[in-house]
CSV table of C-alpha atoms in Angstrom, one decimal:
chain,number,residue,atom,x,y,z
R,1,LYS,CA,-18.9,12.1,18.3
R,2,ASN,CA,-15.4,10.9,16.9
R,3,ILE,CA,-12.8,12.3,19.4
R,4,ALA,CA,-9.1,12.1,18.8
R,5,LEU,CA,-6.8,12.3,21.7
R,6,VAL,CA,-3.1,13.1,21.2
R,7,ALA,CA,-0.4,14.0,23.8
R,8,HIS,CA,3.3,14.7,23.6
R,9,ASP,CA,5.4,12.8,26.0
R,10,HIS,CA,5.7,15.5,28.7
R,11,ARG,CA,1.8,16.1,28.4
R,12,LYS,CA,0.7,12.4,28.6
R,13,LYS,CA,0.2,12.6,32.4
R,14,ASP,CA,-2.1,15.6,32.0
R,15,MET,CA,-4.0,13.7,29.3
R,16,ILE,CA,-4.5,10.7,31.4
R,17,GLU,CA,-5.6,12.9,34.3
R,18,TRP,CA,-8.1,14.6,32.0
R,19,VAL,CA,-9.3,11.3,30.6
R,20,GLU,CA,-9.9,9.8,34.1
R,21,TRP,CA,-11.8,13.0,35.2
R,22,ASN,CA,-14.0,12.8,32.0
R,23,VAL,CA,-14.2,9.0,31.5
R,24,SER,CA,-18.0,8.8,31.7
R,25,ASN,CA,-18.4,11.4,29.1
R,26,LEU,CA,-15.7,9.9,26.8
R,27,LEU,CA,-17.3,6.5,26.9
R,28,GLN,CA,-20.3,7.9,25.1
R,29,HIS,CA,-18.1,8.6,22.1
R,30,ARG,CA,-15.7,7.0,19.7
R,31,LEU,CA,-12.0,7.5,20.4
R,32,THR,CA,-9.1,7.8,18.1
R,33,CYS,CA,-5.6,7.9,19.7
R,34,THR,CA,-2.1,8.1,18.6
R,35,GLY,CA,0.5,5.5,19.7
R,36,THR,CA,1.5,5.5,23.4
R,37,THR,CA,-1.3,7.9,24.2
R,38,GLY,CA,-3.8,5.3,23.0
R,39,ARG,CA,-2.2,2.6,25.2
R,40,LEU,CA,-2.3,4.8,28.3
R,41,VAL,CA,-5.8,6.0,27.6
R,42,GLU,CA,-7.0,2.5,27.2
R,43,LYS,CA,-5.3,1.4,30.4
R,44,ALA,CA,-6.9,4.4,32.3
R,45,ILE,CA,-10.5,3.5,31.0
R,46,ARG,CA,-10.0,-0.1,31.8
R,47,GLU,CA,-9.0,0.7,35.5
R,48,LYS,CA,-12.1,3.0,35.7
R,49,GLN,CA,-14.2,-0.1,34.5
R,50,VAL,CA,-14.5,-1.2,38.0
R,51,ASP,CA,-16.6,2.0,38.7
R,52,LEU,CA,-18.2,2.3,35.3
R,53,ALA,CA,-19.6,-0.1,32.8
R,54,ILE,CA,-18.0,0.2,29.4
R,55,PRO,CA,-20.8,0.3,26.8
R,56,ASP,CA,-20.9,-2.6,24.3
R,57,ASP,CA,-20.7,0.0,21.4
R,58,PHE,CA,-17.6,1.8,22.8
R,59,THR,CA,-14.8,1.8,20.2
R,60,MET,CA,-11.2,3.1,20.4
R,61,VAL,CA,-8.9,3.1,17.4
R,62,LYS,CA,-5.2,3.3,18.0
R,63,LEU,CA,-3.1,4.9,15.3
R,64,ARG,CA,0.8,4.8,14.9
R,65,SER,CA,2.8,6.8,17.3
R,66,GLY,CA,3.0,10.6,16.2
R,67,PRO,CA,6.6,10.6,15.0
R,68,LEU,CA,6.1,7.3,13.2
R,69,GLY,CA,3.1,8.6,11.0
R,70,GLY,CA,0.2,8.7,13.6
R,71,ASP,CA,-0.2,12.5,13.1
R,72,GLN,CA,-0.4,12.1,9.3
R,73,GLN,CA,-2.9,9.3,9.8
R,74,LEU,CA,-5.1,11.5,12.0
R,75,GLY,CA,-4.9,14.2,9.4
R,76,ALA,CA,-6.1,11.8,6.7
R,77,LEU,CA,-9.0,10.9,8.9
R,78,ILE,CA,-9.8,14.7,9.4
R,79,THR,CA,-10.0,15.1,5.6
R,80,GLU,CA,-12.3,12.1,5.2
R,81,GLY,CA,-14.7,13.7,7.8
R,82,LYS,CA,-14.1,10.9,10.4
R,83,ILE,CA,-12.9,13.2,13.3
R,84,ASP,CA,-15.2,15.7,15.0
R,85,LEU,CA,-12.8,17.1,17.5
R,86,ILE,CA,-9.4,16.8,18.8
R,87,ILE,CA,-7.9,17.0,22.2
R,88,PHE,CA,-4.3,17.5,21.6
R,89,PHE,CA,-2.1,18.3,24.6
R,90,TRP,CA,1.2,19.3,22.8
R,91,ASP,CA,4.3,20.5,24.6
R,92,PRO,CA,5.0,24.1,23.9
R,93,MET,CA,8.4,23.8,25.8
R,94,GLN,CA,10.1,20.9,24.0
R,95,PRO,CA,11.1,20.6,20.3
R,96,GLN,CA,9.6,17.6,18.7
R,97,PRO,CA,11.3,15.5,16.1
R,98,HIS,CA,8.1,15.5,14.1
R,99,ASP,CA,7.2,19.3,14.4
R,100,VAL,CA,6.4,19.5,10.7
R,101,ASP,CA,3.8,16.7,11.2
R,102,VAL,CA,2.4,18.5,14.2
R,103,LYS,CA,2.1,21.7,12.3
R,104,ALA,CA,0.5,19.8,9.3
R,105,LEU,CA,-2.1,18.3,11.7
R,106,LEU,CA,-3.1,21.5,13.2
R,107,ARG,CA,-3.3,23.1,9.7
R,108,ILE,CA,-5.5,20.4,8.5
R,109,ALA,CA,-7.8,20.6,11.5
R,110,VAL,CA,-8.1,24.4,11.0
R,111,LEU,CA,-8.7,24.0,7.2
R,112,TYR,CA,-11.5,21.6,7.9
R,113,ASN,CA,-13.0,23.5,10.8
R,114,VAL,CA,-12.4,20.7,13.3
R,115,PRO,CA,-12.3,22.1,17.0
R,116,ILE,CA,-8.9,21.6,18.7
R,117,ALA,CA,-8.3,21.8,22.4
R,118,CYS,CA,-4.6,22.3,23.1
R,119,ASN,CA,-4.9,22.7,26.8
R,120,ARG,CA,-6.9,21.3,29.7
R,121,SER,CA,-9.2,24.3,30.0
R,122,THR,CA,-10.3,24.3,26.5
R,123,ALA,CA,-10.7,20.5,26.5
R,124,ASP,CA,-12.9,21.0,29.7
R,125,PHE,CA,-15.0,23.7,27.8
R,126,ILE,CA,-15.4,21.5,24.9
R,127,ILE,CA,-16.3,18.2,26.5
R,128,SER,CA,-18.9,20.0,28.7
R,129,SER,CA,-20.5,21.9,25.8
R,130,PRO,CA,-24.2,21.1,25.1
R,131,LEU,CA,-23.0,20.6,21.4
R,132,MET,CA,-21.4,17.4,22.5
R,133,THR,CA,-24.8,15.6,22.9
R,134,TYR,CA,-26.4,17.0,19.7
R,135,GLU,CA,-25.7,16.3,16.0
R,136,TYR,CA,-23.5,19.1,14.7
R,137,ALA,CA,-22.4,19.7,11.2
R,138,PRO,CA,-19.5,22.2,11.1
R,139,ILE,CA,-19.4,24.6,8.3
R,140,VAL,CA,-16.4,23.5,6.1
R,141,PRO,CA,-15.3,26.2,3.7
R,142,SER,CA,-15.2,25.5,0.0
R,143,HIS,CA,-11.9,25.0,-1.4
R,144,GLU,CA,-13.2,25.0,-5.0
R,145,ALA,CA,-11.4,28.1,-6.1
R,146,TYR,CA,-8.2,26.7,-5.0
R,147,LEU,CA,-8.8,23.4,-6.7
R,148,GLN,CA,-9.8,25.0,-10.0
R,149,ARG,CA,-6.9,27.5,-10.3
R,150,GLU,CA,-4.9,27.3,-13.4
R,151,LEU,CA,-1.2,26.8,-12.9
R,152,VAL,CA,1.6,28.1,-15.2
R,153,ALA,CA,4.2,25.5,-16.1
R,154,ASP,CA,7.2,27.6,-15.2
R,155,PRO,CA,6.9,30.5,-12.8
R,156,ARG,CA,10.5,31.4,-13.3
R,157,GLU,CA,9.7,32.9,-16.7
R,158,GLY,CA,8.2,36.0,-14.8
R,159,ARG,CA,4.6,35.0,-15.3
R,160,ARG,CA,1.8,34.4,-12.9
R,161,VAL,CA,1.9,31.1,-11.0
R,162,ASP,CA,-1.9,30.9,-11.0
R,163,ALA,CA,-5.0,32.6,-11.9
R,164,ILE,CA,-6.1,33.2,-8.1
R,165,ARG,CA,-5.2,36.4,-6.4
R,166,PRO,CA,-3.5,36.3,-3.0
R,167,ASP,CA,-6.8,37.5,-1.5
R,168,GLY,CA,-8.5,34.4,-2.8
R,169,ARG,CA,-10.5,36.1,-5.6
R,170,ALA,CA,-10.3,34.8,-9.2
R,171,ASP,CA,-8.1,37.1,-11.3
R,172,ASP,CA,-9.4,38.3,-14.7
R,173,ALA,CA,-6.0,38.5,-16.0
R,174,PRO,CA,-5.2,35.6,-18.4
R,175,VAL,CA,-2.9,32.8,-17.3
R,176,GLY,CA,0.6,33.9,-18.3
R,177,ALA,CA,0.1,37.6,-18.2
R,178,PRO,CA,3.3,39.2,-17.0
R,179,VAL,CA,4.0,39.8,-13.5
R,180,ILE,CA,4.6,43.5,-12.6
R,181,GLY,CA,8.3,43.8,-11.8
R,182,PRO,CA,11.3,41.9,-13.1
R,183,ARG,CA,11.5,38.2,-13.8
R,184,TRP,CA,12.7,35.9,-11.0
R,185,ASP,CA,16.2,35.7,-12.4
R,186,GLN,CA,16.5,39.5,-12.9
R,187,ARG,CA,15.6,40.8,-9.5
R,188,ARG,CA,18.0,42.0,-7.0
R,189,GLU,CA,18.6,40.2,-3.7
R,190,GLY,CA,15.9,41.2,-1.1
R,191,GLU,CA,13.5,42.6,-3.8
R,192,ASN,CA,10.1,41.1,-4.0
R,193,ILE,CA,8.0,40.5,-7.1
R,194,THR,CA,4.4,42.0,-6.8
R,195,LEU,CA,1.4,40.1,-8.1
R,196,ASN,CA,-1.6,42.2,-9.0
């Protein structure tokens, strides 16, 4: 499996402890890490090398640091089908300078049905799952309806923005059919426009 390991600064100690505890399992997989987490994980694995032989085919990819684009690099790997699961120890108590990147990474992982462990308990459940030793093909939802939607040039004209309803079903109304309610520039403050 291709396992991504990510940890915010205040959670890196937890990640390294988890890696040391699970190093024999992790050596059977390919690891991808962001920035400093990768350096610390590699160091922890090398220190355990005395007890365990590192397999010849063991690989570890180190991406950029999260705030410097590593989260986005990881998101791109997810969209390419190159990541099977993520162990992401994020810090719920500290704001991050790259919170938008973190949110985007979590969104992409959910969108592509990639399992994410955000705490040690979940990581323990995942790494010990029998599915870790078998080939597993996750069901990735089709996004074809989204890709095929028709967009209107200027939604401010009081017309439909696209031909897909909010519930995801294709809408029979022609593109450009008027929206129920006033145009964007005619509505009162706090009033919503309803799309049918």
